[in-house]
Amino acid sequence: MSRDMTLADLHKSLKGEIQLSKEEIQNSITDMKREIKKLSTEVDEVKQSQNFINAEFEQFKSGLSKITDEMKKTTIDVTSLKSGHAEISSQLATMEQDLNFIQQGQLSNNLLISNVIKTADEDLCAILGKICEVLEIELHERDVLMITRLATRNTKQIEPILVQFANRYVKDRIISVAKTASLSCQNIGFTIDQRIYFNHHLTAYNQALLQYVRAYKRRHGYKFAWFSKGYIYIKRDENSTAQRIISREDLPSDFDE
């Protein structure tokens, strides 16, 4: 009888322990489920965060792509503007050269006579007649349309005589002959031996360009620089070919020299 009680007690004890273990296991499973659920929630949150980051990154990529496209477009626009500016500048330069040529054409019959002594009661027509007489150039009254002194900014300089001829042939003849005649004021009746100079009447642009070309000639060892029939020319020596100069860019650079 005592042995049966012992077995019963043992069975009861084992049953209690099994039940306790079962409850502990069940509690552990419940805790594990709770942790798994929590972990699953956290994983979902991470996934959502990742999705948000991916969406933001894609948006950033899209924005960056748009910026890149805009930059490319801007670069193209700037290049186009530069090209357009260069073309306009070239057209303006051409127009300025054409205008200068037209203006010079309007002065083609004009002659500037410099360094002739000025007197209060001077007769410019008589002075011109005397010059042509000394140079042995035939001059008619009809050849001269206008003659006057040309005002200058330099008050110490003798005002040059400006002569407008009916055509440029008499003017060109005077300039050509005067190159070798070395005419002076003494030759036309004055007591002072002062050389007289004869020049084409140039536009302001051509005057400045001719001065620059003459300075270039001296600097680079050229022998000739002159103006003829609306254009400026430069020539290294007697055996060289004359080069027409319309702008400074037409002159050889120092590197080419």
C-alpha positions in Angstrom: 0.0 0.0 0.0 2.8 2.4 0.9 4.6 1.5 -2.4 1.5 2.5 -4.4 1.3 5.8 -2.7 4.8 6.5 -3.5 4.3 5.7 -7.2 1.2 7.9 -7.1 3.1 10.7 -5.6 5.8 10.2 -8.1 3.3 10.2 -10.9 1.7 13.3 -9.6 5.0 15.0 -9.1 6.1 14.1 -12.6 2.8 15.3 -14.0 3.1 18.6 -12.1 6.6 19.0 -13.4 5.5 18.2 -17.0 2.6 20.7 -16.6 5.0 23.3 -15.3 7.4 22.6 -18.1 4.6 22.8 -20.6 3.5 26.1 -19.2 7.0 27.4 -19.3 7.4 26.2 -22.9 4.1 27.7 -23.7 5.1 31.0 -22.1 8.4 30.9 -23.9 6.6 30.2 -27.2 4.3 33.2 -26.5 7.3 35.4 -25.7 9.0 34.2 -28.8 5.9 34.9 -30.9 5.7 38.4 -29.3 9.4 39.0 -30.1 8.9 37.6 -33.6 6.0 39.9 -34.1 8.0 42.9 -32.7 10.9 41.9 -35.0 8.5 41.6 -37.9 7.1 45.0 -37.1 10.7 46.4 -37.0 11.5 44.7 -40.2 8.4 46.2 -41.8 9.5 49.6 -40.5 13.0 49.1 -41.9 11.4 48.1 -45.2 9.2 51.2 -45.2 12.2 53.3 -44.4 14.2 51.7 -47.2 11.3 52.2 -49.6 11.2 55.8 -48.5 15.0 56.2 -49.0 14.7 54.5 -52.4 11.9 56.8 -53.4 13.9 59.8 -52.2 17.0 58.6 -54.0 15.0 58.0 -57.2 13.5 61.5 -56.8 17.1 62.9 -56.3 18.3 61.0 -59.4 15.4 62.5 -61.4 16.1 66.0 -60.1 19.8 65.5 -60.8 19.0 64.3 -64.3 16.8 67.4 -64.9 19.6 69.7 -63.6 22.1 67.9 -65.9 19.8 68.4 -68.9 19.3 72.0 -68.0 23.1 72.5 -67.7 23.5 70.9 -71.1 20.8 73.1 -72.6 22.4 76.2 -70.9 25.8 75.2 -72.3 24.3 74.8 -75.8 22.6 78.2 -75.4 25.8 79.9 -74.2 27.7 78.3 -77.1 25.0 79.5 -79.5 25.1 83.0 -78.0 28.9 83.1 -78.3 28.6 82.0 -81.9 25.9 84.6 -82.6 27.9 87.3 -80.9 31.0 86.4 -83.0 28.9 86.5 -86.1 27.3 89.8 -85.2 30.8 91.3 -84.4 32.1 90.0 -87.7 29.1 91.6 -89.5 29.6 94.9 -87.7 33.3 94.9 -88.5 32.4 94.3 -92.2 29.8 97.1 -92.1 32.2 99.5 -90.5 34.8 98.7 -93.2 32.2 99.2 -95.9 31.1 102.5 -94.3 34.7 103.7 -94.0 35.3 102.8 -97.7 32.3 104.8 -98.7 33.4 107.8 -96.6 36.9 107.6 -98.0 35.4 107.6 -101.5 33.6 110.8 -100.6 37.1 112.3 -99.8 38.8 110.9 -102.9 39.0 114.3 -104.6 40.3 116.1 -101.6 43.9 117.2 -101.1 45.6 118.4 -97.9 48.5 120.8 -98.3 50.3 121.2 -95.0 52.9 123.6 -93.6 52.1 126.5 -95.9 52.7 129.8 -94.1 49.4 131.5 -93.2 48.9 135.3 -93.6 46.0 137.5 -92.7 45.2 138.5 -96.4 46.2 135.3 -98.1 44.6 134.2 -101.4 44.4 130.4 -101.2 43.5 130.1 -104.9 46.6 132.1 -105.8 48.7 129.9 -103.6 47.4 126.7 -105.2 48.0 128.2 -108.6 51.6 129.0 -107.7 52.1 125.5 -106.4 50.8 124.0 -109.6 52.9 126.4 -111.7 56.1 125.4 -109.8 55.2 121.7 -110.2 54.4 122.3 -113.9 50.9 120.9 -113.5 48.1 122.4 -115.6 45.3 123.8 -113.4 42.0 125.3 -114.5 39.5 127.2 -112.5 36.9 124.5 -113.1 39.2 121.9 -111.5 38.7 123.4 -108.0 35.4 123.1 -106.3 36.4 124.4 -102.9 39.5 125.6 -101.0 39.9 126.5 -97.4 42.0 126.2 -94.2 41.1 123.2 -92.2 40.9 123.8 -88.4 43.0 121.7 -86.2 43.0 120.9 -82.4 46.6 121.8 -82.1 46.7 125.7 -82.1 50.4 125.7 -82.5 50.2 123.8 -85.8 49.6 125.7 -89.1 46.2 124.9 -90.4 46.4 122.8 -93.5 44.8 123.9 -96.8 42.0 121.6 -97.9 41.3 121.5 -101.6 38.3 119.8 -103.1 38.9 119.1 -106.8 36.3 118.3 -109.4 38.0 114.9 -109.9 40.9 113.0 -108.3 43.2 113.1 -111.2 44.6 116.6 -110.6 45.0 115.7 -106.9 46.8 112.5 -107.7 49.1 114.3 -110.1 50.1 116.9 -107.6 50.8 114.2 -104.9 52.9 112.2 -107.4 55.0 115.1 -108.7 55.4 116.6 -105.2 57.1 113.3 -103.9 60.2 114.2 -105.9 59.9 118.0 -106.1 60.5 118.8 -102.4 58.5 122.0 -102.7 59.0 124.7 -100.0 57.3 127.9 -99.0 60.2 129.8 -100.6 59.4 128.3 -104.0 56.0 129.9 -103.9 57.0 133.4 -102.8 57.6 133.3 -99.1 61.0 134.2 -97.6 61.0 131.3 -95.2 62.4 128.0 -96.6 59.8 125.7 -95.0 58.9 122.4 -96.7 55.3 121.9 -98.0 53.6 118.5 -97.6 50.9 117.0 -99.8 48.6 114.2 -98.5 45.4 112.5 -99.2 42.4 113.6 -97.1 41.8 110.5 -95.0 38.9 109.4 -92.7 39.7 109.3 -89.0 39.9 105.4 -89.2 42.3 105.4 -92.2 44.4 108.2 -90.7 44.9 106.2 -87.5 45.4 102.9 -89.4 48.0 104.5 -91.7 49.9 105.9 -88.6 49.9 102.4 -87.1 51.1 100.8 -90.4 53.9 103.3 -90.7 55.0 102.5 -87.1 54.8 98.8 -87.9 56.9 99.4 -91.0 59.7 101.0 -89.0 59.5 98.4 -86.3 59.7 95.4 -88.6 62.1 96.7 -91.2 59.6 97.3 -94.1 60.6 100.0 -96.6 57.2 101.2 -97.9 53.8 102.1 -96.4 51.4 104.3 -98.3 47.8 105.1 -99.2 46.4 104.8 -102.7 42.9 104.8 -104.3 41.1 104.2 -101.0 43.4 101.6 -99.5 46.5 101.4 -97.4 49.4 99.2 -98.5 52.7 97.9 -97.0 55.7 96.5 -98.8 58.9 95.0 -97.4 61.2 96.1 -100.3 61.3 96.7 -104.1 61.1 93.0 -104.9 58.2 92.2 -102.6 54.5 92.1 -103.3 52.4 95.0 -101.8 49.9 93.9 -99.2 46.6 95.7 -98.8 45.8 96.6 -95.2 42.1 97.1 -94.2 42.6 96.5 -90.5 45.4 95.9 -88.0 44.6 92.2 -88.2 45.9 92.1 -91.8 49.4 92.8 -90.7 51.7 89.8 -90.1 52.1 89.1 -86.4 55.4 89.2 -84.6 55.3 85.4 -84.5 55.0 85.2 -88.3 57.8 87.6 -88.6 
